[in-house]
PDB file of C-alpha atoms in Angstrom:
ATOM      1  CA  UNK F  12      88.420  46.703  81.321  1.00  0.00           C
ATOM      2  CA  UNK F  13      89.002  43.798  79.176  1.00  0.00           C
ATOM      3  CA  UNK F  14      88.898  41.327  82.873  1.00  0.00           C
ATOM      4  CA  UNK F  15      85.561  43.648  83.679  1.00  0.00           C
ATOM      5  CA  UNK F  16      84.158  42.524  79.999  1.00  0.00           C
ATOM      6  CA  UNK F  17      84.697  38.700  80.314  1.00  0.00           C
ATOM      7  CA  UNK F  18      82.880  38.834  83.882  1.00  0.00           C
ATOM      8  CA  UNK F  19      79.609  41.023  81.967  1.00  0.00           C
ATOM      9  CA  UNK F  20      79.747  39.441  79.139  1.00  0.00           C
ATOM     10  CA  UNK F  21      78.519  36.287  80.951  1.00  0.00           C
ATOM     11  CA  UNK F  22      76.018  37.814  82.774  1.00  0.00           C
ATOM     12  CA  UNK F  23      75.018  39.851  79.361  1.00  0.00           C
ATOM     13  CA  UNK F  24      74.621  36.515  77.757  1.00  0.00           C
ATOM     14  CA  UNK F  25      72.148  34.607  80.919  1.00  0.00           C
ATOM     15  CA  UNK F  26      70.421  37.899  80.112  1.00  0.00           C
ATOM     16  CA  UNK F  27      70.294  37.661  76.234  1.00  0.00           C
ATOM     17  CA  UNK F  28      69.225  34.204  75.964  1.00  0.00           C
ATOM     18  CA  UNK F  29      66.128  34.629  78.634  1.00  0.00           C
ATOM     19  CA  UNK F  30      64.360  38.075  77.504  1.00  0.00           C
ATOM     20  CA  UNK F  31      64.694  36.820  73.854  1.00  0.00           C
ATOM     21  CA  UNK F  32      60.921  35.358  74.557  1.00  0.00           C
ATOM     22  CA  UNK F  33      59.824  38.544  76.386  1.00  0.00           C
ATOM     23  CA  UNK F  34      58.993  40.024  72.967  1.00  0.00           C
ATOM     24  CA  UNK F  35      55.476  38.091  73.051  1.00  0.00           C
ATOM     25  CA  UNK F  36      55.243  39.501  76.236  1.00  0.00           C
ATOM     26  CA  UNK F  37      54.436  43.847  74.912  1.00  0.00           C
ATOM     27  CA  UNK F  38      51.818  43.399  72.096  1.00  0.00           C
ATOM     28  CA  UNK F  39      49.585  40.511  74.633  1.00  0.00           C
ATOM     29  CA  UNK F  40      49.806  43.132  77.326  1.00  0.00           C
ATOM     30  CA  UNK F  41      48.797  46.107  75.027  1.00  0.00           C
ATOM     31  CA  UNK F  42      46.234  44.345  72.970  1.00  0.00           C
ATOM     32  CA  UNK F  43      44.709  42.681  76.639  1.00  0.00           C
ATOM     33  CA  UNK F  44      44.340  46.807  77.169  1.00  0.00           C
ATOM     34  CA  UNK F  45      43.183  47.592  73.707  1.00  0.00           C
ATOM     35  CA  UNK F  46      40.248  45.458  74.122  1.00  0.00           C
ATOM     36  CA  UNK F  47      39.061  47.111  77.052  1.00  0.00           C
ATOM     37  CA  UNK F  48      42.096  47.075  79.691  1.00  0.00           C
ATOM     38  CA  UNK F  49      41.081  43.472  81.051  1.00  0.00           C
ATOM     39  CA  UNK F  50      43.415  43.700  84.119  1.00  0.00           C
ATOM     40  CA  UNK F  51      42.007  41.220  85.785  1.00  0.00           C
ATOM     41  CA  UNK F  52      44.153  39.227  82.311  1.00  0.00           C
ATOM     42  CA  UNK F  53      46.568  41.491  83.136  1.00  0.00           C
ATOM     43  CA  UNK F  54      47.433  40.974  86.261  1.00  0.00           C
ATOM     44  CA  UNK F  55      47.510  37.346  85.172  1.00  0.00           C
ATOM     45  CA  UNK F  56      50.412  37.954  82.452  1.00  0.00           C
ATOM     46  CA  UNK F  57      52.648  39.827  85.138  1.00  0.00           C
ATOM     47  CA  UNK F  58      52.381  37.207  87.728  1.00  0.00           C
ATOM     48  CA  UNK F  59      52.858  33.843  85.282  1.00  0.00           C
ATOM     49  CA  UNK F  60      55.365  36.345  83.198  1.00  0.00           C
ATOM     50  CA  UNK F  61      57.615  36.631  85.911  1.00  0.00           C
ATOM     51  CA  UNK F  62      57.399  33.819  87.467  1.00  0.00           C
ATOM     52  CA  UNK F  63      58.355  31.961  84.994  1.00  0.00           C
ATOM     53  CA  UNK F  64      61.170  34.437  84.183  1.00  0.00           C
ATOM     54  CA  UNK F  65      62.646  33.586  87.523  1.00  0.00           C
ATOM     55  CA  UNK F  66      62.185  30.116  86.995  1.00  0.00           C
ATOM     56  CA  UNK F  67      64.227  30.104  83.911  1.00  0.00           C
ATOM     57  CA  UNK F  68      67.510  33.249  85.302  1.00  0.00           C
ATOM     58  CA  UNK F  69      67.500  30.066  88.341  1.00  0.00           C
ATOM     59  CA  UNK F  70      68.623  27.741  85.669  1.00  0.00           C
ATOM     60  CA  UNK F  71      71.137  30.013  84.963  1.00  0.00           C
ATOM     61  CA  UNK F  72      72.137  31.594  87.096  1.00  0.00           C
ATOM     62  CA  UNK F  73      72.655  29.223  90.063  1.00  0.00           C
ATOM     63  CA  UNK F  74      75.173  26.938  88.049  1.00  0.00           C
ATOM     64  CA  UNK F  75      76.643  30.080  87.055  1.00  0.00           C
ATOM     65  CA  UNK F  76      76.989  31.596  90.416  1.00  0.00           C
ATOM     66  CA  UNK F  77      78.824  27.076  91.838  1.00  0.00           C
ATOM     67  CA  UNK F  78      80.809  27.061  89.426  1.00  0.00           C
ATOM     68  CA  UNK F  79      81.249  29.914  87.621  1.00  0.00           C
ATOM     69  CA  UNK F  80      85.192  30.340  89.090  1.00  0.00           C
ATOM     70  CA  UNK F  81      86.090  27.481  87.066  1.00  0.00           C
ATOM     71  CA  UNK F  82      85.071  28.358  84.244  1.00  0.00           C
ATOM     72  CA  UNK F  83      86.257  31.025  83.852  1.00  0.00           C
ATOM     73  CA  UNK F  84      89.786  29.662  84.978  1.00  0.00           C
ATOM     74  CA  UNK F  85      89.017  27.033  81.908  1.00  0.00           C
ATOM     75  CA  UNK F  86      88.307  29.289  80.232  1.00  0.00           C
ATOM     76  CA  UNK F  87      90.664  32.097  80.461  1.00  0.00           C
ATOM     77  CA  UNK F  88      92.855  31.394  83.543  1.00  0.00           C
ATOM     78  CA  UNK F  89      93.315  32.581  86.835  1.00  0.00           C
ATOM     79  CA  UNK F  90      95.135  35.900  85.991  1.00  0.00           C
ATOM     80  CA  UNK F  91      91.008  36.668  85.107  1.00  0.00           C
ATOM     81  CA  UNK F  92      89.740  36.151  88.797  1.00  0.00           C
ATOM     82  CA  UNK F  93      88.560  38.894  89.482  1.00  0.00           C
ATOM     83  CA  UNK F  94      85.685  38.625  87.247  1.00  0.00           C
ATOM     84  CA  UNK F  95      84.417  35.940  88.579  1.00  0.00           C
ATOM     85  CA  UNK F  96      83.184  38.845  91.288  1.00  0.00           C
ATOM     86  CA  UNK F  97      81.407  40.702  88.395  1.00  0.00           C
ATOM     87  CA  UNK F  98      79.535  38.305  86.718  1.00  0.00           C
ATOM     88  CA  UNK F  99      78.506  37.480  90.494  1.00  0.00           C
ATOM     89  CA  UNK F 100      77.644  40.409  91.756  1.00  0.00           C
ATOM     90  CA  UNK F 101      75.665  41.681  87.478  1.00  0.00           C
ATOM     91  CA  UNK F 102      74.063  38.254  88.878  1.00  0.00           C
ATOM     92  CA  UNK F 103      72.528  39.179  91.702  1.00  0.00           C
ATOM     93  CA  UNK F 104      71.922  42.373  89.978  1.00  0.00           C
ATOM     94  CA  UNK F 105      70.022  40.872  87.555  1.00  0.00           C
ATOM     95  CA  UNK F 106      68.305  38.154  88.919  1.00  0.00           C
ATOM     96  CA  UNK F 107      66.660  40.695  91.533  1.00  0.00           C
ATOM     97  CA  UNK F 108      66.022  42.904  88.186  1.00  0.00           C
ATOM     98  CA  UNK F 109      63.894  40.182  87.095  1.00  0.00           C
ATOM     99  CA  UNK F 110      61.443  40.683  89.034  1.00  0.00           C
ATOM    100  CA  UNK F 111      59.919  44.383  87.728  1.00  0.00           C
ATOM    101  CA  UNK F 112      61.097  42.941  83.922  1.00  0.00           C
ATOM    102  CA  UNK F 113      57.950  41.747  83.011  1.00  0.00           C
ATOM    103  CA  UNK F 114      56.607  45.009  84.610  1.00  0.00           C
ATOM    104  CA  UNK F 115      58.965  46.842  82.542  1.00  0.00           C
ATOM    105  CA  UNK F 116      57.976  45.941  78.953  1.00  0.00           C
ATOM    106  CA  UNK F 117      54.349  45.951  79.895  1.00  0.00           C
ATOM    107  CA  UNK F 118      54.012  48.828  81.034  1.00  0.00           C
ATOM    108  CA  UNK F 119      55.378  50.296  77.513  1.00  0.00           C
ATOM    109  CA  UNK F 120      53.017  47.683  75.733  1.00  0.00           C
ATOM    110  CA  UNK F 121      50.032  50.254  77.881  1.00  0.00           C
ATOM    111  CA  UNK F 122      51.304  53.265  78.245  1.00  0.00           C
ATOM    112  CA  UNK F 123      52.459  53.306  81.677  1.00  0.00           C
ATOM    113  CA  UNK F 124      55.565  54.895  80.746  1.00  0.00           C
ATOM    114  CA  UNK F 125      55.850  57.904  83.426  1.00  0.00           C
ATOM    115  CA  UNK F 126      57.175  56.462  86.162  1.00  0.00           C
ATOM    116  CA  UNK F 127      59.082  53.809  84.164  1.00  0.00           C
ATOM    117  CA  UNK F 128      59.969  56.408  83.003  1.00  0.00           C
ATOM    118  CA  UNK F 129      61.657  58.468  86.005  1.00  0.00           C
ATOM    119  CA  UNK F 130      63.570  55.411  87.233  1.00  0.00           C
ATOM    120  CA  UNK F 131      65.089  54.794  83.425  1.00  0.00           C
ATOM    121  CA  UNK F 132      66.262  58.734  84.135  1.00  0.00           C
ATOM    122  CA  UNK F 133      67.565  57.899  87.749  1.00  0.00           C
ATOM    123  CA  UNK F 134      69.581  54.894  86.721  1.00  0.00           C
ATOM    124  CA  UNK F 135      72.643  56.606  84.547  1.00  0.00           C
ATOM    125  CA  UNK F 136      72.955  59.107  87.574  1.00  0.00           C
ATOM    126  CA  UNK F 137      72.870  56.493  90.477  1.00  0.00           C
ATOM    127  CA  UNK F 138      75.076  54.413  89.105  1.00  0.00           C
ATOM    128  CA  UNK F 139      77.291  56.953  88.397  1.00  0.00           C
ATOM    129  CA  UNK F 140      77.586  58.091  91.932  1.00  0.00           C
ATOM    130  CA  UNK F 141      77.119  55.150  93.581  1.00  0.00           C
ATOM    131  CA  UNK F 142      80.092  54.576  91.297  1.00  0.00           C
ATOM    132  CA  UNK F 143      82.615  57.735  92.110  1.00  0.00           C
ATOM    133  CA  UNK F 144      82.151  55.964  95.655  1.00  0.00           C
ATOM    134  CA  UNK F 145      82.578  52.568  94.541  1.00  0.00           C
ATOM    135  CA  UNK F 146      85.755  52.478  92.549  1.00  0.00           C
ATOM    136  CA  UNK F 147      87.987  54.219  94.169  1.00  0.00           C
ATOM    137  CA  UNK F 148      88.331  51.195  97.045  1.00  0.00           C
ATOM    138  CA  UNK F 149      87.545  47.893  95.960  1.00  0.00           C
ATOM    139  CA  UNK F 150      88.366  48.343  91.944  1.00  0.00           C
ATOM    140  CA  UNK F 151      86.418  46.449  88.992  1.00  0.00           C
ATOM    141  CA  UNK F 152      84.226  44.642  92.495  1.00  0.00           C
ATOM    142  CA  UNK F 153      83.057  48.520  93.148  1.00  0.00           C
ATOM    143  CA  UNK F 154      81.982  48.819  89.311  1.00  0.00           C
ATOM    144  CA  UNK F 155      79.611  46.066  89.042  1.00  0.00           C
ATOM    145  CA  UNK F 156      78.644  46.611  92.575  1.00  0.00           C
ATOM    146  CA  UNK F 157      77.627  50.327  91.690  1.00  0.00           C
ATOM    147  CA  UNK F 158      74.962  48.478  89.028  1.00  0.00           C
ATOM    148  CA  UNK F 159      73.899  45.356  90.802  1.00  0.00           C
ATOM    149  CA  UNK F 160      73.558  47.884  94.024  1.00  0.00           C
ATOM    150  CA  UNK F 161      71.651  50.887  91.452  1.00  0.00           C
ATOM    151  CA  UNK F 162      69.423  47.543  91.155  1.00  0.00           C
ATOM    152  CA  UNK F 163      68.580  46.497  94.303  1.00  0.00           C
ATOM    153  CA  UNK F 164      67.918  50.202  94.744  1.00  0.00           C
ATOM    154  CA  UNK F 165      66.130  51.809  91.901  1.00  0.00           C
ATOM    155  CA  UNK F 166      63.328  48.384  92.165  1.00  0.00           C
ATOM    156  CA  UNK F 167      63.116  48.789  95.300  1.00  0.00           C
ATOM    157  CA  UNK F 168      61.429  52.252  95.149  1.00  0.00           C
ATOM    158  CA  UNK F 169      60.175  51.201  90.788  1.00  0.00           C
ATOM    159  CA  UNK F 170      57.911  48.376  92.513  1.00  0.00           C
ATOM    160  CA  UNK F 171      55.790  49.988  94.269  1.00  0.00           C
ATOM    161  CA  UNK F 172      54.392  51.490  91.615  1.00  0.00           C
ATOM    162  CA  UNK F 173      54.456  48.785  88.888  1.00  0.00           C
ATOM    163  CA  UNK F 174      52.567  46.808  92.394  1.00  0.00           C
ATOM    164  CA  UNK F 175      49.464  49.730  92.310  1.00  0.00           C
ATOM    165  CA  UNK F 176      49.135  48.878  88.322  1.00  0.00           C
ATOM    166  CA  UNK F 177      48.622  45.739  88.308  1.00  0.00           C
ATOM    167  CA  UNK F 178      46.678  45.537  90.779  1.00  0.00           C
ATOM    168  CA  UNK F 179      48.712  43.197  92.957  1.00  0.00           C
ATOM    169  CA  UNK F 180      50.088  43.208  97.012  1.00  0.00           C
ATOM    170  CA  UNK F 181      53.278  41.773  97.530  1.00  0.00           C
ATOM    171  CA  UNK F 182      52.024  38.738  98.838  1.00  0.00           C
ATOM    172  CA  UNK F 183      50.793  38.246  96.212  1.00  0.00           C
ATOM    173  CA  UNK F 184      54.060  38.452  93.894  1.00  0.00           C
ATOM    174  CA  UNK F 185      56.335  36.201  96.354  1.00  0.00           C
ATOM    175  CA  UNK F 186      53.590  33.398  96.572  1.00  0.00           C
ATOM    176  CA  UNK F 187      52.883  33.652  93.127  1.00  0.00           C
ATOM    177  CA  UNK F 188      56.724  34.405  91.699  1.00  0.00           C
ATOM    178  CA  UNK F 189      59.460  34.552  93.983  1.00  0.00           C
ATOM    179  CA  UNK F 190      58.609  31.671  96.476  1.00  0.00           C
ATOM    180  CA  UNK F 191      58.137  28.961  93.680  1.00  0.00           C
ATOM    181  CA  UNK F 192      61.506  30.562  92.005  1.00  0.00           C
ATOM    182  CA  UNK F 193      63.091  30.065  95.681  1.00  0.00           C
ATOM    183  CA  UNK F 194      61.959  26.380  95.608  1.00  0.00           C
ATOM    184  CA  UNK F 195      62.834  25.454  92.074  1.00  0.00           C
ATOM    185  CA  UNK F 196      66.089  26.730  92.639  1.00  0.00           C
ATOM    186  CA  UNK F 197      67.204  25.092  96.404  1.00  0.00           C
ATOM    187  CA  UNK F 198      67.658  20.924  94.868  1.00  0.00           C
ATOM    188  CA  UNK F 199      70.118  22.321  92.385  1.00  0.00           C
ATOM    189  CA  UNK F 200      71.666  24.764  94.931  1.00  0.00           C
ATOM    190  CA  UNK F 201      72.263  22.176  97.629  1.00  0.00           C
ATOM    191  CA  UNK F 202      73.173  20.477  94.694  1.00  0.00           C
ATOM    192  CA  UNK F 203      75.968  23.023  93.540  1.00  0.00           C
ATOM    193  CA  UNK F 204      76.869  23.088  97.365  1.00  0.00           C
ATOM    194  CA  UNK F 205      77.737  19.363  97.933  1.00  0.00           C
ATOM    195  CA  UNK F 206      79.606  19.260  94.594  1.00  0.00           C
ATOM    196  CA  UNK F 207      82.162  22.654  95.244  1.00  0.00           C
ATOM    197  CA  UNK F 208      82.520  20.497  98.670  1.00  0.00           C
ATOM    198  CA  UNK F 209      82.790  16.629  97.820  1.00  0.00           C
ATOM    199  CA  UNK F 210      85.421  17.565  94.743  1.00  0.00           C
ATOM    200  CA  UNK F 211      88.769  19.532  94.886  1.00  0.00           C
ATOM    201  CA  UNK F 212      88.985  22.571  92.705  1.00  0.00           C
ATOM    202  CA  UNK F 213      89.767  22.184  88.553  1.00  0.00           C
TER     203      UNK F 213
END
């Protein structure tokens, strides 16, 4: 439990710091919807908010994925080596989920809860099923993998409803959010890879 908790806590900290500003999204979406359902403004808020969240998350996730094992070794010692796998899987799952998080908040703000309710209800069921399948073979990594895989599956399903709700095409999401985040993360990822190969492990 302690080994899992160490990895999960770092992933949770990264989410909590970045999600603190999302509290302004719900009232903004509600105000836009109440003023006449300005579809264009809601669409713009969704795309801009998602882009900024992905950009921010890349700034946190890339260093953690690149150097998290060294950090954990210095922090808690090499007895917690599995914590890095837990952290990495949860970070990747959260990174994928982040493309929908702004929409989660906005849909609540504008009262479109049907699809959101179904997906959130499916989370514990899917997670329990995948945990039952993965934990016996991969133990702690299996538990984290079950969480991450649940995010991948359900958020992929949910995204279709999100895109319809805001009148956004998949290509618009890619061009407006995914591509800028990937381009912003690439220099940091290449620099981190260079450091990993050039500097011996601590």
